[in-house]
């Protein structure tokens, strides 16, 4: 990551905006169709992890393709092991530059390629899961959960915003802060948000009650990475996930669901953060542990 490009004068991390934000929708230039689109994702990236979880939960494996990139990213960006079976690209950057030859910035996952038009449609990660949940509804598997029910959308959107600013992006704001003031501000937000979520989950199995929603999908990837990476690597060391009884029980409840468990690769996660982010971990040494039993009842 080019830290200087995403750091303010006050030492605060400022996330790069998404370059491609076209919607996949009926009546648009890119309508939803089985077999037309492919998600490029990393098991290491929390934003991409969401897309993988939703694709599995909704049974869209035969409708929307996926290519998994190597967890170690260098100056060329994400490498596609063995080359991409659809485009032949060896690096994700090739798809970005094929769509926008003048693109400058990080080549981010997740992103979605339209095989019919030969362009990247979107790398707008918040919208990708919503698109799978809404535009691709005709192809959802029988019995698939309604992750974005109309009656709850306003409440889901409000909580998602809190989770993003305080936790999903909050850990990055703490980890990439280059001033004490910026770090203190961010780490306070992280643990205030964790505290609020701990209280919320004290009397319910999921964030909005008895059923899974988009909010659970957005929270889980950060929780899955918290003790393994964010607690040490990003200096979010006030408390561990396992020090929050309700959140830890909730995280294991989600991990027991195949769509969450099968897309959680702790090896990819640890190697990506500790090897790739040399500005934080100059030696590139991947630490052992922590010894946590995600399958404990």
PDB file of N, CA, C and O in Angstrom, residues 176-226:
ATOM      1  N   UNK A 176      -2.860   2.562  10.142  1.00  0.00           N
ATOM      2  CA  UNK A 176      -2.096   3.389   9.215  1.00  0.00           C
ATOM      3  C   UNK A 176      -1.933   4.830   9.691  1.00  0.00           C
ATOM      4  O   UNK A 176      -1.418   5.666   8.947  1.00  0.00           O
ATOM      5  N   UNK A 177      -2.348   5.115  10.910  1.00  0.00           N
ATOM      6  CA  UNK A 177      -2.141   6.465  11.458  1.00  0.00           C
ATOM      7  C   UNK A 177      -0.643   6.745  11.573  1.00  0.00           C
ATOM      8  O   UNK A 177       0.136   5.874  11.943  1.00  0.00           O
ATOM      9  N   UNK A 178      -0.264   7.966  11.263  1.00  0.00           N
ATOM     10  CA  UNK A 178       1.146   8.350  11.381  1.00  0.00           C
ATOM     11  C   UNK A 178       1.338   9.465  12.399  1.00  0.00           C
ATOM     12  O   UNK A 178       2.395  10.094  12.437  1.00  0.00           O
ATOM     13  N   UNK A 179       0.316   9.704  13.207  1.00  0.00           N
ATOM     14  CA  UNK A 179       0.458  10.628  14.333  1.00  0.00           C
ATOM     15  C   UNK A 179      -0.257  10.021  15.528  1.00  0.00           C
ATOM     16  O   UNK A 179      -1.219   9.258  15.371  1.00  0.00           O
ATOM     17  N   UNK A 180       0.200  10.351  16.723  1.00  0.00           N
ATOM     18  CA  UNK A 180      -0.419   9.808  17.933  1.00  0.00           C
ATOM     19  C   UNK A 180      -1.869  10.237  18.042  1.00  0.00           C
ATOM     20  O   UNK A 180      -2.749   9.454  18.438  1.00  0.00           O
ATOM     21  N   UNK A 181      -2.138  11.486  17.685  1.00  0.00           N
ATOM     22  CA  UNK A 181      -3.502  12.010  17.772  1.00  0.00           C
ATOM     23  C   UNK A 181      -4.449  11.229  16.872  1.00  0.00           C
ATOM     24  O   UNK A 181      -5.553  10.858  17.275  1.00  0.00           O
ATOM     25  N   UNK A 182      -4.011  10.966  15.629  1.00  0.00           N
ATOM     26  CA  UNK A 182      -4.852  10.230  14.689  1.00  0.00           C
ATOM     27  C   UNK A 182      -5.081   8.806  15.176  1.00  0.00           C
ATOM     28  O   UNK A 182      -6.187   8.260  15.063  1.00  0.00           O
ATOM     29  N   UNK A 183      -4.036   8.187  15.720  1.00  0.00           N
ATOM     30  CA  UNK A 183      -4.168   6.827  16.253  1.00  0.00           C
ATOM     31  C   UNK A 183      -5.141   6.785  17.424  1.00  0.00           C
ATOM     32  O   UNK A 183      -6.031   5.921  17.471  1.00  0.00           O
ATOM     33  N   UNK A 184      -4.992   7.702  18.375  1.00  0.00           N
ATOM     34  CA  UNK A 184      -5.862   7.710  19.557  1.00  0.00           C
ATOM     35  C   UNK A 184      -7.321   7.883  19.155  1.00  0.00           C
ATOM     36  O   UNK A 184      -8.217   7.223  19.700  1.00  0.00           O
ATOM     37  N   UNK A 185      -7.554   8.754  18.215  1.00  0.00           N
ATOM     38  CA  UNK A 185      -8.922   8.992  17.741  1.00  0.00           C
ATOM     39  C   UNK A 185      -9.505   7.725  17.138  1.00  0.00           C
ATOM     40  O   UNK A 185     -10.641   7.341  17.423  1.00  0.00           O
ATOM     41  N   UNK A 186      -8.717   7.055  16.297  1.00  0.00           N
ATOM     42  CA  UNK A 186      -9.203   5.868  15.606  1.00  0.00           C
ATOM     43  C   UNK A 186      -9.404   4.692  16.554  1.00  0.00           C
ATOM     44  O   UNK A 186     -10.438   4.007  16.495  1.00  0.00           O
ATOM     45  N   UNK A 187      -8.424   4.446  17.416  1.00  0.00           N
ATOM     46  CA  UNK A 187      -8.530   3.274  18.291  1.00  0.00           C
ATOM     47  C   UNK A 187      -9.666   3.447  19.302  1.00  0.00           C
ATOM     48  O   UNK A 187     -10.314   2.468  19.697  1.00  0.00           O
ATOM     49  N   UNK A 188      -9.942   4.680  19.687  1.00  0.00           N
ATOM     50  CA  UNK A 188     -11.093   4.939  20.549  1.00  0.00           C
ATOM     51  C   UNK A 188     -12.388   4.584  19.838  1.00  0.00           C
ATOM     52  O   UNK A 188     -13.288   3.949  20.411  1.00  0.00           O
ATOM     53  N   UNK A 189     -12.496   4.968  18.561  1.00  0.00           N
ATOM     54  CA  UNK A 189     -13.686   4.627  17.773  1.00  0.00           C
ATOM     55  C   UNK A 189     -13.852   3.111  17.655  1.00  0.00           C
ATOM     56  O   UNK A 189     -14.964   2.582  17.755  1.00  0.00           O
ATOM     57  N   UNK A 190     -12.741   2.417  17.442  1.00  0.00           N
ATOM     58  CA  UNK A 190     -12.789   0.961  17.291  1.00  0.00           C
ATOM     59  C   UNK A 190     -13.401   0.309  18.524  1.00  0.00           C
ATOM     60  O   UNK A 190     -14.345  -0.493  18.432  1.00  0.00           O
ATOM     61  N   UNK A 191     -12.898   0.675  19.706  1.00  0.00           N
ATOM     62  CA  UNK A 191     -13.369  -0.021  20.908  1.00  0.00           C
ATOM     63  C   UNK A 191     -14.697   0.523  21.422  1.00  0.00           C
ATOM     64  O   UNK A 191     -15.441  -0.222  22.077  1.00  0.00           O
ATOM     65  N   UNK A 192     -15.028   1.752  21.102  1.00  0.00           N
ATOM     66  CA  UNK A 192     -16.384   2.231  21.384  1.00  0.00           C
ATOM     67  C   UNK A 192     -17.400   1.444  20.553  1.00  0.00           C
ATOM     68  O   UNK A 192     -18.473   1.072  21.043  1.00  0.00           O
ATOM     69  N   UNK A 193     -17.051   1.201  19.294  1.00  0.00           N
ATOM     70  CA  UNK A 193     -17.953   0.459  18.408  1.00  0.00           C
ATOM     71  C   UNK A 193     -18.070  -0.995  18.849  1.00  0.00           C
ATOM     72  O   UNK A 193     -19.175  -1.562  18.883  1.00  0.00           O
ATOM     73  N   UNK A 194     -16.950  -1.619  19.189  1.00  0.00           N
ATOM     74  CA  UNK A 194     -17.007  -2.988  19.697  1.00  0.00           C
ATOM     75  C   UNK A 194     -17.865  -3.075  20.959  1.00  0.00           C
ATOM     76  O   UNK A 194     -18.648  -4.017  21.127  1.00  0.00           O
ATOM     77  N   UNK A 195     -17.739  -2.088  21.837  1.00  0.00           N
ATOM     78  CA  UNK A 195     -18.545  -2.078  23.056  1.00  0.00           C
ATOM     79  C   UNK A 195     -20.028  -1.980  22.756  1.00  0.00           C
ATOM     80  O   UNK A 195     -20.852  -2.673  23.379  1.00  0.00           O
ATOM     81  N   UNK A 196     -20.387  -1.113  21.804  1.00  0.00           N
ATOM     82  CA  UNK A 196     -21.797  -0.958  21.430  1.00  0.00           C
ATOM     83  C   UNK A 196     -22.338  -2.248  20.816  1.00  0.00           C
ATOM     84  O   UNK A 196     -23.484  -2.651  21.089  1.00  0.00           O
ATOM     85  N   UNK A 197     -21.541  -2.909  19.993  1.00  0.00           N
ATOM     86  CA  UNK A 197     -21.974  -4.162  19.371  1.00  0.00           C
ATOM     87  C   UNK A 197     -22.071  -5.281  20.402  1.00  0.00           C
ATOM     88  O   UNK A 197     -22.968  -6.133  20.325  1.00  0.00           O
ATOM     89  N   UNK A 198     -21.172  -5.289  21.381  1.00  0.00           N
ATOM     90  CA  UNK A 198     -21.238  -6.274  22.466  1.00  0.00           C
ATOM     91  C   UNK A 198     -22.563  -6.152  23.208  1.00  0.00           C
ATOM     92  O   UNK A 198     -23.232  -7.153  23.492  1.00  0.00           O
ATOM     93  N   UNK A 199     -22.964  -4.924  23.497  1.00  0.00           N
ATOM     94  CA  UNK A 199     -24.238  -4.713  24.196  1.00  0.00           C
ATOM     95  C   UNK A 199     -25.418  -5.107  23.303  1.00  0.00           C
ATOM     96  O   UNK A 199     -26.395  -5.696  23.786  1.00  0.00           O
ATOM     97  N   UNK A 200     -25.332  -4.801  22.029  1.00  0.00           N
ATOM     98  CA  UNK A 200     -26.427  -5.118  21.107  1.00  0.00           C
ATOM     99  C   UNK A 200     -26.638  -6.624  20.993  1.00  0.00           C
ATOM    100  O   UNK A 200     -27.781  -7.099  20.891  1.00  0.00           O
ATOM    101  N   UNK A 201     -25.546  -7.379  21.012  1.00  0.00           N
ATOM    102  CA  UNK A 201     -25.634  -8.817  20.813  1.00  0.00           C
ATOM    103  C   UNK A 201     -25.878  -9.590  22.108  1.00  0.00           C
ATOM    104  O   UNK A 201     -25.939 -10.828  22.085  1.00  0.00           O
ATOM    105  N   UNK A 202     -26.041  -8.899  23.192  1.00  0.00           N
ATOM    106  CA  UNK A 202     -26.254  -9.570  24.478  1.00  0.00           C
ATOM    107  C   UNK A 202     -27.583 -10.317  24.531  1.00  0.00           C
ATOM    108  O   UNK A 202     -27.716 -11.305  25.262  1.00  0.00           O
ATOM    109  N   UNK A 203     -28.567  -9.874  23.729  1.00  0.00           N
ATOM    110  CA  UNK A 203     -29.892 -10.488  23.812  1.00  0.00           C
ATOM    111  C   UNK A 203     -30.452 -10.913  22.458  1.00  0.00           C
ATOM    112  O   UNK A 203     -31.657 -11.056  22.283  1.00  0.00           O
ATOM    113  N   UNK A 204     -29.575 -11.103  21.471  1.00  0.00           N
ATOM    114  CA  UNK A 204     -30.045 -11.514  20.139  1.00  0.00           C
ATOM    115  C   UNK A 204     -28.933 -12.295  19.440  1.00  0.00           C
ATOM    116  O   UNK A 204     -27.747 -12.012  19.650  1.00  0.00           O
ATOM    117  N   UNK A 205     -29.293 -13.254  18.581  1.00  0.00           N
ATOM    118  CA  UNK A 205     -28.257 -14.051  17.917  1.00  0.00           C
ATOM    119  C   UNK A 205     -27.549 -13.320  16.782  1.00  0.00           C
ATOM    120  O   UNK A 205     -26.373 -13.586  16.509  1.00  0.00           O
ATOM    121  N   UNK A 206     -28.270 -12.397  16.117  1.00  0.00           N
ATOM    122  CA  UNK A 206     -27.688 -11.653  15.001  1.00  0.00           C
ATOM    123  C   UNK A 206     -27.966 -10.165  15.203  1.00  0.00           C
ATOM    124  O   UNK A 206     -28.766  -9.774  16.056  1.00  0.00           O
ATOM    125  N   UNK A 207     -27.343  -9.338  14.405  1.00  0.00           N
ATOM    126  CA  UNK A 207     -27.382  -7.893  14.651  1.00  0.00           C
ATOM    127  C   UNK A 207     -28.784  -7.303  14.557  1.00  0.00           C
ATOM    128  O   UNK A 207     -29.092  -6.324  15.233  1.00  0.00           O
ATOM    129  N   UNK A 208     -29.636  -7.889  13.727  1.00  0.00           N
ATOM    130  CA  UNK A 208     -31.000  -7.364  13.581  1.00  0.00           C
ATOM    131  C   UNK A 208     -32.047  -8.356  14.079  1.00  0.00           C
ATOM    132  O   UNK A 208     -33.205  -8.300  13.656  1.00  0.00           O
ATOM    133  N   UNK A 209     -31.648  -9.249  14.972  1.00  0.00           N
ATOM    134  CA  UNK A 209     -32.640 -10.152  15.552  1.00  0.00           C
ATOM    135  C   UNK A 209     -32.324 -11.612  15.305  1.00  0.00           C
ATOM    136  O   UNK A 209     -31.203 -12.065  15.544  1.00  0.00           O
ATOM    137  N   UNK A 210     -33.300 -12.335  14.792  1.00  0.00           N
ATOM    138  CA  UNK A 210     -33.173 -13.786  14.652  1.00  0.00           C
ATOM    139  C   UNK A 210     -32.689 -14.240  13.279  1.00  0.00           C
ATOM    140  O   UNK A 210     -32.518 -15.440  13.062  1.00  0.00           O
ATOM    141  N   UNK A 211     -32.494 -13.312  12.352  1.00  0.00           N
ATOM    142  CA  UNK A 211     -32.115 -13.703  10.986  1.00  0.00           C
ATOM    143  C   UNK A 211     -30.848 -12.970  10.536  1.00  0.00           C
ATOM    144  O   UNK A 211     -30.609 -11.823  10.908  1.00  0.00           O
ATOM    145  N   UNK A 212     -30.056 -13.655   9.729  1.00  0.00           N
ATOM    146  CA  UNK A 212     -28.869 -13.047   9.127  1.00  0.00           C
ATOM    147  C   UNK A 212     -29.253 -11.898   8.211  1.00  0.00           C
ATOM    148  O   UNK A 212     -30.266 -11.974   7.502  1.00  0.00           O
ATOM    149  N   UNK A 213     -28.434 -10.858   8.202  1.00  0.00           N
ATOM    150  CA  UNK A 213     -28.633  -9.755   7.266  1.00  0.00           C
ATOM    151  C   UNK A 213     -27.280  -9.294   6.732  1.00  0.00           C
ATOM    152  O   UNK A 213     -26.220  -9.760   7.153  1.00  0.00           O
ATOM    153  N   UNK A 214     -27.336  -8.328   5.831  1.00  0.00           N
ATOM    154  CA  UNK A 214     -26.140  -7.697   5.275  1.00  0.00           C
ATOM    155  C   UNK A 214     -25.224  -7.149   6.367  1.00  0.00           C
ATOM    156  O   UNK A 214     -23.995  -7.171   6.233  1.00  0.00           O
ATOM    157  N   UNK A 215     -25.787  -6.693   7.473  1.00  0.00           N
ATOM    158  CA  UNK A 215     -24.971  -6.153   8.560  1.00  0.00           C
ATOM    159  C   UNK A 215     -24.055  -7.218   9.152  1.00  0.00           C
ATOM    160  O   UNK A 215     -22.889  -6.947   9.483  1.00  0.00           O
ATOM    161  N   UNK A 216     -24.548  -8.432   9.305  1.00  0.00           N
ATOM    162  CA  UNK A 216     -23.725  -9.517   9.838  1.00  0.00           C
ATOM    163  C   UNK A 216     -22.577  -9.843   8.887  1.00  0.00           C
ATOM    164  O   UNK A 216     -21.444 -10.098   9.314  1.00  0.00           O
ATOM    165  N   UNK A 217     -22.879  -9.815   7.590  1.00  0.00           N
ATOM    166  CA  UNK A 217     -21.848 -10.080   6.587  1.00  0.00           C
ATOM    167  C   UNK A 217     -20.763  -9.012   6.647  1.00  0.00           C
ATOM    168  O   UNK A 217     -19.571  -9.301   6.481  1.00  0.00           O
ATOM    169  N   UNK A 218     -21.139  -7.781   6.894  1.00  0.00           N
ATOM    170  CA  UNK A 218     -20.153  -6.694   6.931  1.00  0.00           C
ATOM    171  C   UNK A 218     -19.316  -6.703   8.204  1.00  0.00           C
ATOM    172  O   UNK A 218     -18.153  -6.300   8.198  1.00  0.00           O
ATOM    173  N   UNK A 219     -19.886  -7.167   9.293  1.00  0.00           N
ATOM    174  CA  UNK A 219     -19.147  -7.185  10.549  1.00  0.00           C
ATOM    175  C   UNK A 219     -18.183  -8.361  10.630  1.00  0.00           C
ATOM    176  O   UNK A 219     -17.047  -8.210  11.105  1.00  0.00           O
ATOM    177  N   UNK A 220     -18.599  -9.518  10.182  1.00  0.00           N
ATOM    178  CA  UNK A 220     -17.821 -10.741  10.399  1.00  0.00           C
ATOM    179  C   UNK A 220     -16.372 -10.671   9.913  1.00  0.00           C
ATOM    180  O   UNK A 220     -15.453 -11.083  10.659  1.00  0.00           O
ATOM    181  N   UNK A 221     -16.074 -10.195   8.681  1.00  0.00           N
ATOM    182  CA  UNK A 221     -14.677 -10.221   8.247  1.00  0.00           C
ATOM    183  C   UNK A 221     -13.728  -9.447   9.163  1.00  0.00           C
ATOM    184  O   UNK A 221     -12.571  -9.848   9.338  1.00  0.00           O
ATOM    185  N   UNK A 222     -14.198  -8.359   9.749  1.00  0.00           N
ATOM    186  CA  UNK A 222     -13.348  -7.616  10.683  1.00  0.00           C
ATOM    187  C   UNK A 222     -13.134  -8.415  11.961  1.00  0.00           C
ATOM    188  O   UNK A 222     -12.019  -8.474  12.494  1.00  0.00           O
ATOM    189  N   UNK A 223     -14.170  -9.056  12.464  1.00  0.00           N
ATOM    190  CA  UNK A 223     -14.025  -9.878  13.659  1.00  0.00           C
ATOM    191  C   UNK A 223     -13.083 -11.055  13.398  1.00  0.00           C
ATOM    192  O   UNK A 223     -12.271 -11.419  14.257  1.00  0.00           O
ATOM    193  N   UNK A 224     -13.183 -11.664  12.225  1.00  0.00           N
ATOM    194  CA  UNK A 224     -12.344 -12.815  11.906  1.00  0.00           C
ATOM    195  C   UNK A 224     -10.863 -12.452  11.885  1.00  0.00           C
ATOM    196  O   UNK A 224     -10.006 -13.294  12.162  1.00  0.00           O
ATOM    197  N   UNK A 225     -10.555 -11.215  11.554  1.00  0.00           N
ATOM    198  CA  UNK A 225      -9.169 -10.762  11.457  1.00  0.00           C
ATOM    199  C   UNK A 225      -8.675 -10.074  12.727  1.00  0.00           C
ATOM    200  O   UNK A 225      -7.490  -9.742  12.822  1.00  0.00           O
ATOM    201  N   UNK A 226      -9.548  -9.873  13.695  1.00  0.00           N
ATOM    202  CA  UNK A 226      -9.206  -8.982  14.797  1.00  0.00           C
ATOM    203  C   UNK A 226      -8.047  -9.511  15.645  1.00  0.00           C
ATOM    204  O   UNK A 226      -7.004  -8.857  15.767  1.00  0.00           O
TER     205      UNK A 226
END
